[in-house]
Amino acid sequence: MLYLIGLGVWNEKDISLRGVEFCKQADSVYCELYTAHWGGDLEKLEKMIGKKIRKLKRKDVEEESGKLLEEAKKKDVVLLVPGDPLIATTHVHLILEAKKANIPVEIVHSSSIYTTVARTGLQIYKFGKTGTIITPRKGYDSKGFYEIIRDNLSKGMHTLLLLDRDMGTRKGLEILERIENRKRRKILKGRRIVLCSRLSSEHERIVYGRMEDLRGKDLPEPGVIIIPGKLHFLEKEFLETLG
Amino acid sequence: MLYLIGLGVWNEKDISLRGVEFCKQADSVYCELYTAHWGGDLEKLEKMIGKKIRKLKRKDVEEESGKLLEEAKKKDVVLLVPGDPLIATTHVHLILEAKKANIPVEIVHSSSIYTTVARTGLQIYKFGKTGTIITPRKGYDSKGFYEIIRDNLSKGMHTLLLLDRDMGTRKGLEILERIENRKRRKILKGRRIVLCSRLSSEHERIVYGRMEDLRGKDLPEPGVIIIPGKLHFLEKEFLETLG
């Protein structure tokens, strides 16, 4: 059996009781920490569950998932994942492979960036499609998120923009402004946006302000940028308490 | 201090370790179980945290929140909430009130319907605005969700439709079909949709099929209906394994 267990949004205390229980019963416990940032302490977690946790690399989970699945055919294998286990496409793909190989899968959910963004006071149900700001690379079109913002704004929806690994909010804003400058439509100019850093941790920072005024603000990763759509007066009031 | 702690998506084992820790240290622990369905056992939870949990009614949290906040001025007060604590507007509003009264607030996130819908294989980042199907009442316009579906579909986004309390999928589909029949545009006719019931519990059911073929399927609450937008081939493949 394969267990995909979410570590939750910040550190080793964000895992659920169910998650800990399955880890204690498992034959092997692995973790991958590349699909999202995790601020926890693996040793503390090992003490809690009473066994060693082996850290997997991207290729172990993606290219060489066969090994993991082979083991799960005979044993109870846990893969710990930062945040909620089904946010990253990789894990959904892994489940599909397990299904094809007739390996039962148990998924243990957890807190995720998709719910913690509500700490801004913005209502979750009003978010549209999510974008990701990617560091421009040769041959890679990273402008998709600009179209997502435009589509969402046209329907009054908020947009959550995830940031590439090792990208702070300053770099994210720079890329955003550069793409806006290349386009004819100025949908972001003068708009008030939200920068978030390390949500739900003791280092959390949330800043609300005009895009131009936030230029240069470099909040540490993991961070996100939110482009609010049409605001309810309560959302507006909440955002304004953030300063 | 006021602690808003998520109970997570299904039962008493879905709370996080952090959540349990705060409950153990708190002076009083309350819960509300009206903003979402919760399949847990309150007595088991009481044993785990070693103290009594007092159940609050809607009016205690909404109209008479003053009492709760008054207590939180002097003591450590926990309010347990089904799912993630910030999904319901009510709780965001409560935090805003606490902020105005200078009461520190700590929020402990948890799993939520917003992440568990990924059990369908549909990618979270492609969901647009969420709709809620409400039992039609006099003077209450409940057609907003139809416009949400239309907007999301026009941009290829998936739509999550939450169902009113005590509403199974059969009733939800009936309302959906009735509204579609009244409109000129037939956006749902012949479309393949997803019905979900008790996601992430041992009673979970997920069904994928043409709207007309699912008519009459009455999966028990809590349930949701999902209208998929543009499908990636992996999403399609996953949905088709659901039968």
Coordinates of C-alpha atoms in Angstrom, one line a residue, chain B:
Chain B
M1 CA -5.8 35.2 22.7
L2 CA -8.2 33.6 20.2
Y3 CA -7.2 30.4 18.5
L4 CA -9.1 29.4 15.3
I5 CA -8.2 25.8 14.7
G6 CA -9.3 23.7 11.7
L7 CA -10.6 20.2 12.5
G8 CA -9.8 19.1 8.9
V9 CA -11.9 17.5 6.3
W10 CA -13.3 14.3 7.9
N11 CA -12.9 13.2 11.5
E12 CA -11.1 13.8 14.8
K13 CA -7.8 12.4 13.3
D14 CA -7.6 15.2 10.7
I15 CA -6.6 17.9 13.2
S16 CA -2.9 18.9 13.1
L17 CA -0.4 18.3 15.9
R18 CA -0.2 22.0 16.3
G19 CA -4.0 22.2 16.7
V20 CA -4.0 19.5 19.4
E21 CA -1.1 21.3 21.2
F22 CA -3.0 24.6 21.4
C23 CA -6.2 22.8 22.6
K24 CA -4.2 21.2 25.4
Q25 CA -2.9 24.6 26.6
A26 CA -6.1 26.5 26.2
D27 CA -8.4 27.7 29.0
S28 CA -11.6 27.0 27.1
V29 CA -12.3 25.0 23.9
Y30 CA -15.4 25.7 21.8
C31 CA -16.4 24.2 18.5
E32 CA -19.0 25.1 15.8
L33 CA -20.1 22.4 13.5
Y34 CA -22.6 24.3 11.3
T35 CA -20.3 25.9 8.6
A36 CA -19.4 22.4 7.2
H37 CA -20.1 18.7 7.7
W38 CA -17.8 17.0 10.2
G39 CA -17.8 13.2 10.6
G40 CA -15.7 13.1 13.8
D41 CA -16.5 12.0 17.4
L42 CA -16.3 15.0 19.8
E43 CA -15.8 12.7 22.8
K44 CA -12.8 11.1 21.3
L45 CA -11.4 14.6 20.6
E46 CA -12.1 15.6 24.2
K47 CA -10.1 12.6 25.5
M48 CA -7.2 13.5 23.3
I49 CA -7.0 17.1 24.4
G50 CA -8.0 16.3 28.0
K51 CA -10.8 18.8 28.3
K52 CA -14.4 19.5 27.6
I53 CA -15.4 21.0 24.3
R54 CA -18.5 23.2 24.3
K55 CA -20.5 23.3 21.1
L56 CA -21.6 26.7 19.8
K57 CA -24.6 27.5 17.7
R58 CA -24.6 29.8 14.7
K59 CA -25.9 32.7 16.7
D60 CA -23.2 32.3 19.3
V61 CA -20.5 32.7 16.7
E62 CA -22.3 35.3 14.5
E63 CA -24.6 37.5 16.5
E64 CA -23.1 37.0 20.0
S65 CA -19.4 36.8 19.1
G66 CA -18.9 39.6 21.6
K67 CA -19.0 37.0 24.4
L68 CA -16.3 34.9 22.8
L69 CA -14.1 37.9 22.2
E70 CA -14.6 39.2 25.7
E71 CA -13.3 35.9 27.1
A72 CA -10.4 35.9 24.6
K73 CA -9.3 39.2 26.0
K74 CA -8.2 37.6 29.3
K75 CA -7.9 33.9 28.5
D76 CA -6.7 31.5 25.8
V77 CA -9.8 30.6 23.9
V78 CA -10.0 28.0 21.1
L79 CA -12.7 27.8 18.5
L80 CA -12.6 24.5 16.6
V81 CA -14.0 24.7 13.1
P82 CA -14.7 21.9 10.6
G83 CA -12.3 21.8 7.6
D84 CA -9.9 24.8 7.3
P85 CA -10.8 27.7 9.6
L86 CA -10.7 30.4 7.0
I87 CA -13.0 28.9 4.3
A88 CA -16.2 30.3 5.9
T89 CA -16.6 34.1 5.7
T90 CA -18.0 34.0 9.2
H91 CA -14.5 33.2 10.7
V92 CA -12.7 35.8 8.6
H93 CA -15.2 38.3 9.9
L94 CA -14.6 37.1 13.5
I95 CA -10.8 37.7 13.0
L96 CA -11.5 41.2 11.8
E97 CA -13.6 41.9 14.9
A98 CA -10.8 40.5 17.1
K99 CA -8.3 42.7 15.4
K100 CA -10.4 45.8 16.0
A101 CA -10.6 44.8 19.7
N102 CA -6.8 44.3 19.8
I103 CA -7.1 40.6 20.6
P104 CA -4.3 38.5 19.2
V105 CA -5.5 35.7 16.9
E106 CA -3.7 32.5 16.0
I107 CA -5.0 30.5 13.1
V108 CA -4.2 26.8 12.6
H109 CA -4.9 25.5 9.1
S110 CA -6.1 22.1 8.1
S111 CA -7.3 20.1 5.2
S112 CA -10.3 21.4 3.4
I113 CA -12.7 20.6 0.6
Y114 CA -10.7 23.0 -1.5
T115 CA -7.7 20.6 -1.6
T116 CA -9.5 17.2 -1.3
V117 CA -11.3 17.8 -4.6
A118 CA -7.9 16.9 -6.2
R119 CA -8.8 13.3 -5.4
T120 CA -10.7 13.4 -8.6
G121 CA -7.4 13.9 -10.5
L122 CA -8.4 17.4 -11.5
Q123 CA -5.6 19.9 -11.0
I124 CA -6.3 22.4 -8.2
Y125 CA -4.6 25.3 -10.0
K126 CA -7.1 25.1 -12.9
F127 CA -10.2 25.7 -10.7
G128 CA -12.0 29.0 -11.1
K129 CA -14.4 30.7 -8.8
T130 CA -16.5 28.4 -6.6
G131 CA -20.3 28.3 -6.7
T132 CA -22.8 27.1 -4.1
I133 CA -26.1 25.4 -5.1
I134 CA -28.7 26.7 -2.6
T135 CA -32.1 25.2 -2.1
P136 CA -34.4 27.8 -3.8
R137 CA -36.2 30.0 -1.3
K138 CA -38.6 32.8 -1.7
G139 CA -36.8 36.1 -2.5
Y140 CA -33.4 34.4 -2.7
D141 CA -31.6 34.4 -6.0
S142 CA -29.7 31.2 -6.2
K143 CA -28.8 31.4 -9.9
G144 CA -25.3 33.0 -9.3
F145 CA -23.6 29.6 -9.6
Y146 CA -24.8 29.1 -13.2
E147 CA -23.0 32.3 -14.2
I148 CA -19.9 31.2 -12.4
I149 CA -19.9 27.9 -14.4
R150 CA -20.4 29.8 -17.6
D151 CA -17.6 32.2 -16.8
N152 CA -15.2 29.4 -15.7
L153 CA -16.0 27.3 -18.8
S154 CA -15.4 30.2 -21.1
K155 CA -11.8 30.3 -19.8
G156 CA -11.3 26.5 -19.6
M157 CA -11.4 26.5 -15.8
H158 CA -13.0 23.8 -13.6
T159 CA -15.9 24.7 -11.3
L160 CA -16.4 23.4 -7.8
L161 CA -20.0 23.6 -6.8
L162 CA -20.6 23.3 -3.0
L163 CA -24.1 22.0 -2.0
D164 CA -26.4 23.5 0.6
R165 CA -26.7 21.6 3.9
D166 CA -28.8 18.5 3.7
M167 CA -28.5 18.5 -0.1
G168 CA -27.4 15.3 -1.8
T169 CA -26.1 15.2 -5.4
R170 CA -29.6 14.3 -6.8
K171 CA -31.2 17.5 -5.5
G172 CA -28.1 19.5 -6.6
L173 CA -28.3 18.1 -10.2
E174 CA -32.1 18.8 -10.3
I175 CA -31.6 22.4 -9.5
L176 CA -28.8 22.7 -12.0
E177 CA -30.9 21.2 -14.7
R178 CA -33.9 23.3 -13.9
I179 CA -31.8 26.5 -14.2
E180 CA -30.2 25.3 -17.4
N181 CA -33.6 24.6 -18.9
R182 CA -34.7 28.1 -18.1
K183 CA -31.7 29.7 -19.8
R184 CA -31.2 29.9 -23.6
R185 CA -27.6 28.7 -23.5
K186 CA -27.1 25.0 -22.9
I187 CA -23.7 24.8 -21.5
L188 CA -24.2 21.7 -19.4
K189 CA -26.2 19.5 -21.8
G190 CA -24.2 16.4 -22.7
R191 CA -21.3 17.5 -20.6
R192 CA -19.4 15.0 -18.5
I193 CA -19.3 16.1 -14.8
V194 CA -18.1 14.7 -11.5
L195 CA -20.1 13.9 -8.4
C196 CA -18.2 13.5 -5.1
S197 CA -19.5 12.3 -1.7
R198 CA -17.7 12.2 1.6
L199 CA -14.3 12.9 0.1
S200 CA -11.3 11.4 1.9
S201 CA -13.5 9.3 4.3
E202 CA -13.9 5.6 4.2
H203 CA -17.3 6.2 2.5
E204 CA -15.8 8.3 -0.3
R205 CA -17.5 8.0 -3.7
I206 CA -16.5 9.8 -6.9
V207 CA -18.5 9.3 -10.1
Y208 CA -17.7 10.7 -13.5
G209 CA -20.2 10.7 -16.3
R210 CA -22.6 12.6 -18.6
M211 CA -25.0 14.9 -16.7
E212 CA -28.0 13.1 -18.2
D213 CA -26.7 9.7 -17.1
L214 CA -26.0 10.8 -13.5
R215 CA -29.5 12.2 -13.1
G216 CA -31.1 10.5 -10.1
K217 CA -27.7 9.5 -8.5
D218 CA -28.1 10.4 -4.9
L219 CA -24.8 10.3 -3.2
P220 CA -25.0 11.3 0.5
E221 CA -23.8 14.6 1.9
P222 CA -21.4 16.2 2.3
G223 CA -21.1 16.2 -1.5
V224 CA -19.9 18.5 -4.2
I225 CA -20.5 18.6 -8.0
I226 CA -17.6 19.5 -10.2
I227 CA -17.9 20.8 -13.8
P228 CA -14.6 20.2 -15.4
G229 CA -13.3 22.7 -17.9
K230 CA -10.6 22.0 -20.4
L231 CA -9.0 18.7 -19.5
H232 CA -5.3 17.8 -19.7
F233 CA -4.9 14.2 -21.0
L234 CA -3.7 13.1 -17.5
E235 CA -6.8 14.5 -15.9
K236 CA -9.0 12.8 -18.5
E237 CA -7.2 9.5 -17.9
F238 CA -7.6 9.8 -14.1
L239 CA -11.3 10.6 -14.4
E240 CA -11.9 7.6 -16.6
T241 CA -10.4 5.3 -13.9
L242 CA -13.2 6.5 -11.6
G243 CA -15.9 4.8 -13.7

